[in-house]
Amino acid sequence: MEGHLAKGTISNYSCVIADYKDMCARHGYDELSTDSVYHFLLYCEDDRKTFAYVTKVKPALLCYADMKGMSFQFPESMHRILAGVKRLAASRRAPAKKAAELPLSVIKALVDKVVMTHRNNVMLIDLIDFRTVFRTVLEYFLHCRFDCVAQLKAKHFTDNGEEIEVYFPKAKNDQMHDGRTSKLVANGTNFCPVIITRMYFKRCNFHFGNSRVQDNSYVNCRVRKSAGITTVQGDYQLSQTTAIEQLRDLLNRFGFPSTGVTDKSAKMEGITQSLDAGVPILDVMHQGRWASLEIPLRYKINSGKYKTKTAKNVPF
């Protein structure tokens, strides 16, 4: 099991399997008998298991059967009971808290104020602020999560002139860890991801993957300030908590709203701006490295702009 599943999945499956085995032992069931699974589903509701727990029940038990070399199938009646238990568990969930919007106009303003004011001398750019802006630009253009950016090293960026190819070695939407790539393309404006990336690499003394140096520095690394000297600590990743705190602090310093803004805000803006501009949802899916249309479609229907546009189309 450990060779095929992510650590978090193994942990969740193990918990379900342990609970199931304990229930069978207490009630004298043969493991993986039909009656035992029916009982376990009812036990999940009686014990008020969470929605996340209930969604793991079927794959966990099927995995357990496979581990024991047994054949087990969920009949239609069992699927109906499981669906009912899921609905009840879902009704107890707290409403999902959506990250606040980070408008494109604000992201562009941060680029202008932090980065482009020192375009001719990148060493004058405050490195901590630059790191925040660079990460935000990546999340916007590449539709990526914080933990995806956290895994990126300098060697994963290949500078091909008018474009930069970015290789993601690990991501939530890449369960088999095959690695996937997306591109940053020059656009001839101050809000150019290619120019911003090159400036950031120069400021941090990073080397692109197609240079002669094998640079294993994390691009979203820690930065140390001591006695007025700023030092890049490329061997260490910046924590998500610190990243969000510094993003909100930067927004506050320039007079922009920061309440509820998280690492997901720039990603959300990049996706919704692309969809609003008429980019086909299939292309958005590929840029975000998703395996299906479900996720970009969810971003679309949850967009405030999309809901407003839909509401305006209701005849009156």
mmCIF file of N, CA and C in Angstrom, residues 106-162:
data_model
loop_
_atom_site.group_PDB
_atom_site.id
_atom_site.type_symbol
_atom_site.label_atom_id
_atom_site.label_comp_id
_atom_site.label_asym_id
_atom_site.label_seq_id
_atom_site.Cartn_x
_atom_site.Cartn_y
_atom_site.Cartn_z
ATOM 1 N N VAL A 106 -4.610 45.081 -8.274
ATOM 2 C CA VAL A 106 -3.777 45.162 -7.071
ATOM 3 C C VAL A 106 -2.462 44.414 -7.287
ATOM 4 N N ILE A 107 -2.533 43.241 -7.914
ATOM 5 C CA ILE A 107 -1.311 42.476 -8.186
ATOM 6 C C ILE A 107 -0.368 43.292 -9.072
ATOM 7 N N LYS A 108 -0.933 43.944 -10.102
ATOM 8 C CA LYS A 108 -0.117 44.784 -10.984
ATOM 9 C C LYS A 108 0.489 45.957 -10.217
ATOM 10 N N ALA A 109 -0.288 46.530 -9.307
ATOM 11 C CA ALA A 109 0.213 47.660 -8.516
ATOM 12 C C ALA A 109 1.378 47.226 -7.632
ATOM 13 N N LEU A 110 1.303 46.022 -7.053
ATOM 14 C CA LEU A 110 2.400 45.513 -6.222
ATOM 15 C C LEU A 110 3.658 45.325 -7.064
ATOM 16 N N VAL A 111 3.483 44.824 -8.277
ATOM 17 C CA VAL A 111 4.631 44.649 -9.180
ATOM 18 C C VAL A 111 5.276 46.000 -9.470
ATOM 19 N N ASP A 112 4.464 47.005 -9.771
ATOM 20 C CA ASP A 112 4.991 48.339 -10.087
ATOM 21 C C ASP A 112 5.705 48.953 -8.892
ATOM 22 N N LYS A 113 5.081 48.862 -7.714
ATOM 23 C CA LYS A 113 5.606 49.542 -6.526
ATOM 24 C C LYS A 113 6.826 48.846 -5.935
ATOM 25 N N VAL A 114 6.845 47.530 -5.958
ATOM 26 C CA VAL A 114 7.936 46.778 -5.329
ATOM 27 C C VAL A 114 9.071 46.487 -6.310
ATOM 28 N N VAL A 115 8.723 46.111 -7.535
ATOM 29 C CA VAL A 115 9.722 45.596 -8.472
ATOM 30 C C VAL A 115 10.165 46.629 -9.512
ATOM 31 N N MET A 116 9.213 47.183 -10.245
ATOM 32 C CA MET A 116 9.560 47.989 -11.412
ATOM 33 C C MET A 116 10.158 49.353 -11.088
ATOM 34 N N THR A 117 10.011 49.806 -9.860
ATOM 35 C CA THR A 117 10.655 51.071 -9.473
ATOM 36 C C THR A 117 12.184 50.931 -9.462
ATOM 37 N N HIS A 118 12.665 49.690 -9.393
ATOM 38 C CA HIS A 118 14.116 49.442 -9.391
ATOM 39 C C HIS A 118 14.499 48.513 -10.541
ATOM 40 N N ARG A 119 13.811 48.656 -11.648
ATOM 41 C CA ARG A 119 14.052 47.760 -12.777
ATOM 42 C C ARG A 119 15.490 47.829 -13.276
ATOM 43 N N ASN A 120 16.104 48.996 -13.161
ATOM 44 C CA ASN A 120 17.466 49.168 -13.661
ATOM 45 C C ASN A 120 18.533 48.751 -12.655
ATOM 46 N N ASN A 121 18.117 48.446 -11.424
ATOM 47 C CA ASN A 121 19.067 47.984 -10.400
ATOM 48 C C ASN A 121 18.325 47.065 -9.436
ATOM 49 N N VAL A 122 18.244 45.814 -9.801
ATOM 50 C CA VAL A 122 17.423 44.871 -9.029
ATOM 51 C C VAL A 122 17.923 44.675 -7.604
ATOM 52 N N MET A 123 19.188 44.976 -7.352
ATOM 53 C CA MET A 123 19.740 44.767 -6.017
ATOM 54 C C MET A 123 19.161 45.750 -5.002
ATOM 55 N N LEU A 124 18.465 46.774 -5.486
ATOM 56 C CA LEU A 124 17.825 47.726 -4.572
ATOM 57 C C LEU A 124 16.425 47.269 -4.142
ATOM 58 N N ILE A 125 15.915 46.219 -4.764
ATOM 59 C CA ILE A 125 14.576 45.732 -4.429
ATOM 60 C C ILE A 125 14.621 44.986 -3.103
ATOM 61 N N ASP A 126 13.696 45.319 -2.207
ATOM 62 C CA ASP A 126 13.608 44.602 -0.935
ATOM 63 C C ASP A 126 13.324 43.129 -1.228
ATOM 64 N N LEU A 127 14.198 42.250 -0.755
ATOM 65 C CA LEU A 127 14.120 40.847 -1.149
ATOM 66 C C LEU A 127 12.890 40.143 -0.584
ATOM 67 N N ILE A 128 12.505 40.472 0.639
ATOM 68 C CA ILE A 128 11.336 39.820 1.235
ATOM 69 C C ILE A 128 10.069 40.229 0.484
ATOM 70 N N ASP A 129 9.947 41.512 0.164
ATOM 71 C CA ASP A 129 8.793 41.972 -0.612
ATOM 72 C C ASP A 129 8.808 41.377 -2.013
ATOM 73 N N PHE A 130 9.994 41.290 -2.601
ATOM 74 C CA PHE A 130 10.115 40.736 -3.958
ATOM 75 C C PHE A 130 9.685 39.264 -3.956
ATOM 76 N N ARG A 131 10.100 38.532 -2.939
ATOM 77 C CA ARG A 131 9.709 37.121 -2.839
ATOM 78 C C ARG A 131 8.187 36.990 -2.801
ATOM 79 N N THR A 132 7.532 37.863 -2.055
ATOM 80 C CA THR A 132 6.067 37.843 -1.957
ATOM 81 C C THR A 132 5.433 38.123 -3.318
ATOM 82 N N VAL A 133 5.941 39.139 -4.006
ATOM 83 C CA VAL A 133 5.392 39.507 -5.310
ATOM 84 C C VAL A 133 5.658 38.414 -6.338
ATOM 85 N N PHE A 134 6.866 37.881 -6.349
ATOM 86 C CA PHE A 134 7.215 36.825 -7.304
ATOM 87 C C PHE A 134 6.312 35.606 -7.121
ATOM 88 N N ARG A 135 6.115 35.195 -5.878
ATOM 89 C CA ARG A 135 5.249 34.044 -5.602
ATOM 90 C C ARG A 135 3.825 34.318 -6.075
ATOM 91 N N THR A 136 3.351 35.530 -5.846
ATOM 92 C CA THR A 136 1.995 35.911 -6.261
ATOM 93 C C THR A 136 1.860 35.876 -7.777
ATOM 94 N N VAL A 137 2.891 36.343 -8.473
ATOM 95 C CA VAL A 137 2.889 36.329 -9.943
ATOM 96 C C VAL A 137 2.840 34.886 -10.460
ATOM 97 N N LEU A 138 3.614 34.001 -9.845
ATOM 98 C CA LEU A 138 3.588 32.594 -10.248
ATOM 99 C C LEU A 138 2.204 31.990 -10.026
ATOM 100 N N GLU A 139 1.617 32.257 -8.875
ATOM 101 C CA GLU A 139 0.292 31.704 -8.568
ATOM 102 C C GLU A 139 -0.751 32.222 -9.548
ATOM 103 N N TYR A 140 -0.615 33.473 -9.958
ATOM 104 C CA TYR A 140 -1.571 34.070 -10.900
ATOM 105 C C TYR A 140 -1.425 33.448 -12.294
ATOM 106 N N PHE A 141 -0.230 33.445 -12.837
ATOM 107 C CA PHE A 141 -0.041 33.004 -14.226
ATOM 108 C C PHE A 141 -0.061 31.483 -14.385
ATOM 109 N N LEU A 142 0.380 30.753 -13.363
ATOM 110 C CA LEU A 142 0.472 29.297 -13.470
ATOM 111 C C LEU A 142 -0.672 28.575 -12.774
ATOM 112 N N HIS A 143 -1.607 29.325 -12.191
ATOM 113 C CA HIS A 143 -2.771 28.743 -11.518
ATOM 114 C C HIS A 143 -2.345 27.665 -10.513
ATOM 115 N N CYS A 144 -1.350 27.983 -9.699
ATOM 116 C CA CYS A 144 -0.802 26.958 -8.810
ATOM 117 C C CYS A 144 -1.043 27.274 -7.341
ATOM 118 N N ARG A 145 -1.000 26.235 -6.545
ATOM 119 C CA ARG A 145 -1.167 26.322 -5.104
ATOM 120 C C ARG A 145 0.161 26.702 -4.446
ATOM 121 N N PHE A 146 0.067 27.132 -3.173
ATOM 122 C CA PHE A 146 1.289 27.471 -2.442
ATOM 123 C C PHE A 146 2.226 26.273 -2.350
ATOM 124 N N ASP A 147 1.666 25.090 -2.041
ATOM 125 C CA ASP A 147 2.549 23.940 -1.854
ATOM 126 C C ASP A 147 3.227 23.519 -3.155
ATOM 127 N N CYS A 148 2.624 23.880 -4.298
ATOM 128 C CA CYS A 148 3.294 23.622 -5.589
ATOM 129 C C CYS A 148 4.489 24.548 -5.752
ATOM 130 N N VAL A 149 4.297 25.828 -5.425
ATOM 131 C CA VAL A 149 5.395 26.801 -5.510
ATOM 132 C C VAL A 149 6.499 26.435 -4.519
ATOM 133 N N ALA A 150 6.094 25.941 -3.355
ATOM 134 C CA ALA A 150 7.066 25.606 -2.309
ATOM 135 C C ALA A 150 8.049 24.537 -2.761
ATOM 136 N N GLN A 151 7.634 23.678 -3.698
ATOM 137 C CA GLN A 151 8.507 22.596 -4.178
ATOM 138 C C GLN A 151 9.433 23.027 -5.314
ATOM 139 N N LEU A 152 9.182 24.210 -5.871
ATOM 140 C CA LEU A 152 9.968 24.638 -7.028
ATOM 141 C C LEU A 152 11.384 25.065 -6.634
ATOM 142 N N LYS A 153 12.332 24.578 -7.406
ATOM 143 C CA LYS A 153 13.725 24.975 -7.227
ATOM 144 C C LYS A 153 14.176 25.729 -8.476
ATOM 145 N N ALA A 154 15.278 26.430 -8.354
ATOM 146 C CA ALA A 154 15.773 27.222 -9.488
ATOM 147 C C ALA A 154 15.988 26.343 -10.724
ATOM 148 N N LYS A 155 16.432 25.119 -10.519
ATOM 149 C CA LYS A 155 16.706 24.221 -11.646
ATOM 150 C C LYS A 155 15.444 23.805 -12.397
ATOM 151 N N HIS A 156 14.264 24.057 -11.815
ATOM 152 C CA HIS A 156 13.000 23.692 -12.457
ATOM 153 C C HIS A 156 12.526 24.765 -13.437
ATOM 154 N N PHE A 157 13.271 25.868 -13.554
ATOM 155 C CA PHE A 157 12.934 26.959 -14.471
ATOM 156 C C PHE A 157 13.919 26.934 -15.643
ATOM 157 N N THR A 158 13.385 26.834 -16.861
ATOM 158 C CA THR A 158 14.219 26.838 -18.058
ATOM 159 C C THR A 158 13.918 28.073 -18.889
ATOM 160 N N ASP A 159 14.917 28.931 -19.066
ATOM 161 C CA ASP A 159 14.744 30.182 -19.803
ATOM 162 C C ASP A 159 15.000 29.940 -21.291
ATOM 163 N N ASN A 160 13.925 30.036 -22.072
ATOM 164 C CA ASN A 160 14.031 29.792 -23.507
ATOM 165 C C ASN A 160 13.899 31.064 -24.345
ATOM 166 N N GLY A 161 14.174 32.194 -23.736
ATOM 167 C CA GLY A 161 14.099 33.453 -24.480
ATOM 168 C C GLY A 161 12.772 34.156 -24.266
ATOM 169 N N GLU A 162 11.822 33.951 -25.160
ATOM 170 C CA GLU A 162 10.515 34.590 -25.052
ATOM 171 C C GLU A 162 9.586 33.876 -24.076
#
